Short mmCIF file of C-alpha atoms in Angstrom, two decimals:
data_model
loop_
_atom_site.label_atom_id
_atom_site.label_comp_id
_atom_site.label_asym_id
_atom_site.label_seq_id
_atom_site.Cartn_x
_atom_site.Cartn_y
_atom_site.Cartn_z
CA MET H 6 18.90 88.08 -55.52
CA LYS H 7 16.67 86.23 -53.58
CA GLN H 8 12.89 86.99 -53.52
CA VAL H 9 11.97 88.09 -50.20
CA SER H 10 8.30 88.48 -48.70
CA THR H 11 7.47 90.56 -45.88
CA TYR H 12 4.94 89.49 -43.12
CA PRO H 13 4.01 91.46 -40.43
CA LEU H 14 4.15 89.46 -37.13
CA ARG H 15 2.64 90.12 -33.76
CA LEU H 16 4.34 88.64 -30.88
CA PRO H 17 3.63 88.94 -27.07
CA ALA H 18 5.71 91.64 -25.64
CA SER H 19 7.44 89.17 -23.31
CA LEU H 20 8.31 87.03 -26.27
CA LYS H 21 9.48 89.66 -28.46
CA ALA H 22 11.81 90.68 -25.57
CA ALA H 23 13.04 87.32 -25.03
CA VAL H 24 13.99 87.15 -28.92
CA ALA H 25 15.69 90.53 -28.76
CA GLU H 26 17.93 89.44 -25.98
CA ILE H 27 18.96 86.32 -27.54
CA SER H 28 19.42 88.14 -30.86
CA ARG H 29 21.41 90.58 -29.40
CA ALA H 30 23.58 88.03 -27.57
CA GLU H 31 23.93 86.11 -30.75
CA GLY H 32 24.90 89.15 -32.66
CA THR H 33 21.82 88.69 -35.18
CA SER H 34 18.87 90.98 -35.88
CA ILE H 35 15.43 89.77 -34.73
CA ASN H 36 14.51 89.14 -38.28
CA GLN H 37 17.43 86.62 -38.71
CA PHE H 38 16.41 84.83 -35.59
CA VAL H 39 12.81 84.73 -36.45
CA ALA H 40 13.62 83.53 -40.10
CA VAL H 41 15.88 80.96 -38.90
CA ALA H 42 13.39 79.67 -36.16
CA VAL H 43 10.63 79.36 -38.89
CA ALA H 44 13.13 77.59 -41.23
CA GLU H 45 13.93 75.10 -38.37
CA LYS H 46 10.35 74.35 -37.56
CA VAL H 47 9.49 73.74 -41.35
CA SER H 48 12.67 71.49 -41.49
CA ALA H 49 11.28 69.34 -38.63
CA MET H 50 7.83 69.02 -39.86
CA LYS H 51 8.93 68.04 -43.40
CA THR H 52 11.38 65.73 -42.08
CA ALA H 53 8.60 64.09 -39.73
CA GLU H 54 6.18 64.07 -42.81
CA PHE H 55 9.11 62.12 -44.94
CA PHE H 56 9.61 59.69 -42.18
CA THR H 57 6.01 59.14 -41.98
CA ALA H 58 5.43 58.41 -45.59
CA LYS H 59 8.61 56.04 -45.59
CA ARG H 60 6.93 54.27 -42.71
CA ASN H 61 3.74 53.81 -44.52
CA GLU H 62 5.88 52.39 -47.47
CA ALA H 63 7.72 49.83 -45.36
CA ASP H 64 7.37 46.23 -45.73
CA ILE H 65 8.20 45.03 -42.24
CA ASP H 66 7.57 41.27 -43.14
CA ALA H 67 10.31 41.72 -45.57
CA ALA H 68 12.39 43.53 -43.17
CA LEU H 69 11.99 40.84 -40.60
CA ARG H 70 12.89 38.13 -43.09
CA ILE H 71 16.27 39.85 -43.94
CA LEU H 72 17.02 40.16 -40.35
CA ARG H 73 16.48 36.65 -39.59
CA ARG H 74 18.26 35.45 -42.63
CA GLU H 75 20.83 32.70 -42.22
CA GLY H 76 24.35 33.44 -43.52
CA GLY H 77 26.70 36.29 -43.22
CA GLN H 78 29.37 37.15 -40.27
CA PRO H 79 28.63 37.56 -36.88
CA PRO H 80 29.43 41.18 -35.61
CA VAL H 81 33.08 42.00 -34.48
CA ALA H 82 33.98 42.70 -31.31
CA ASN H 83 32.72 46.29 -30.01
CA ASP H 84 30.80 46.45 -33.48
CA ALA H 85 33.77 47.94 -34.87
CA MET H 86 34.74 47.93 -38.65
CA PRO H 87 37.41 45.61 -39.93
#
C-alpha cells in the first residue's frame, strides 16, 4: 500500500469553490484534484530543472561544428523519412 501523508490546506473560499466545481464536473474529489495539480506543478518544475542542468552542460561550439560539417544527405522533400 502507498504511504500517504496528510496536510491541512487553507484555500481562499473562491478558489475552493472553483476547485469543487471542476472536481464535480470531472467526477473526482477535491483531494484528487489537488494531488494531481501538485504533481503537475512538481513535474513542470523538475523538467525545467533538468533542462537547465542540460543547458549548462551543453557544448555549444561542438554542436555548431556538427551542424556545419560537410557530408551527409540533403533533407528529403517535405522532410519526410525515406
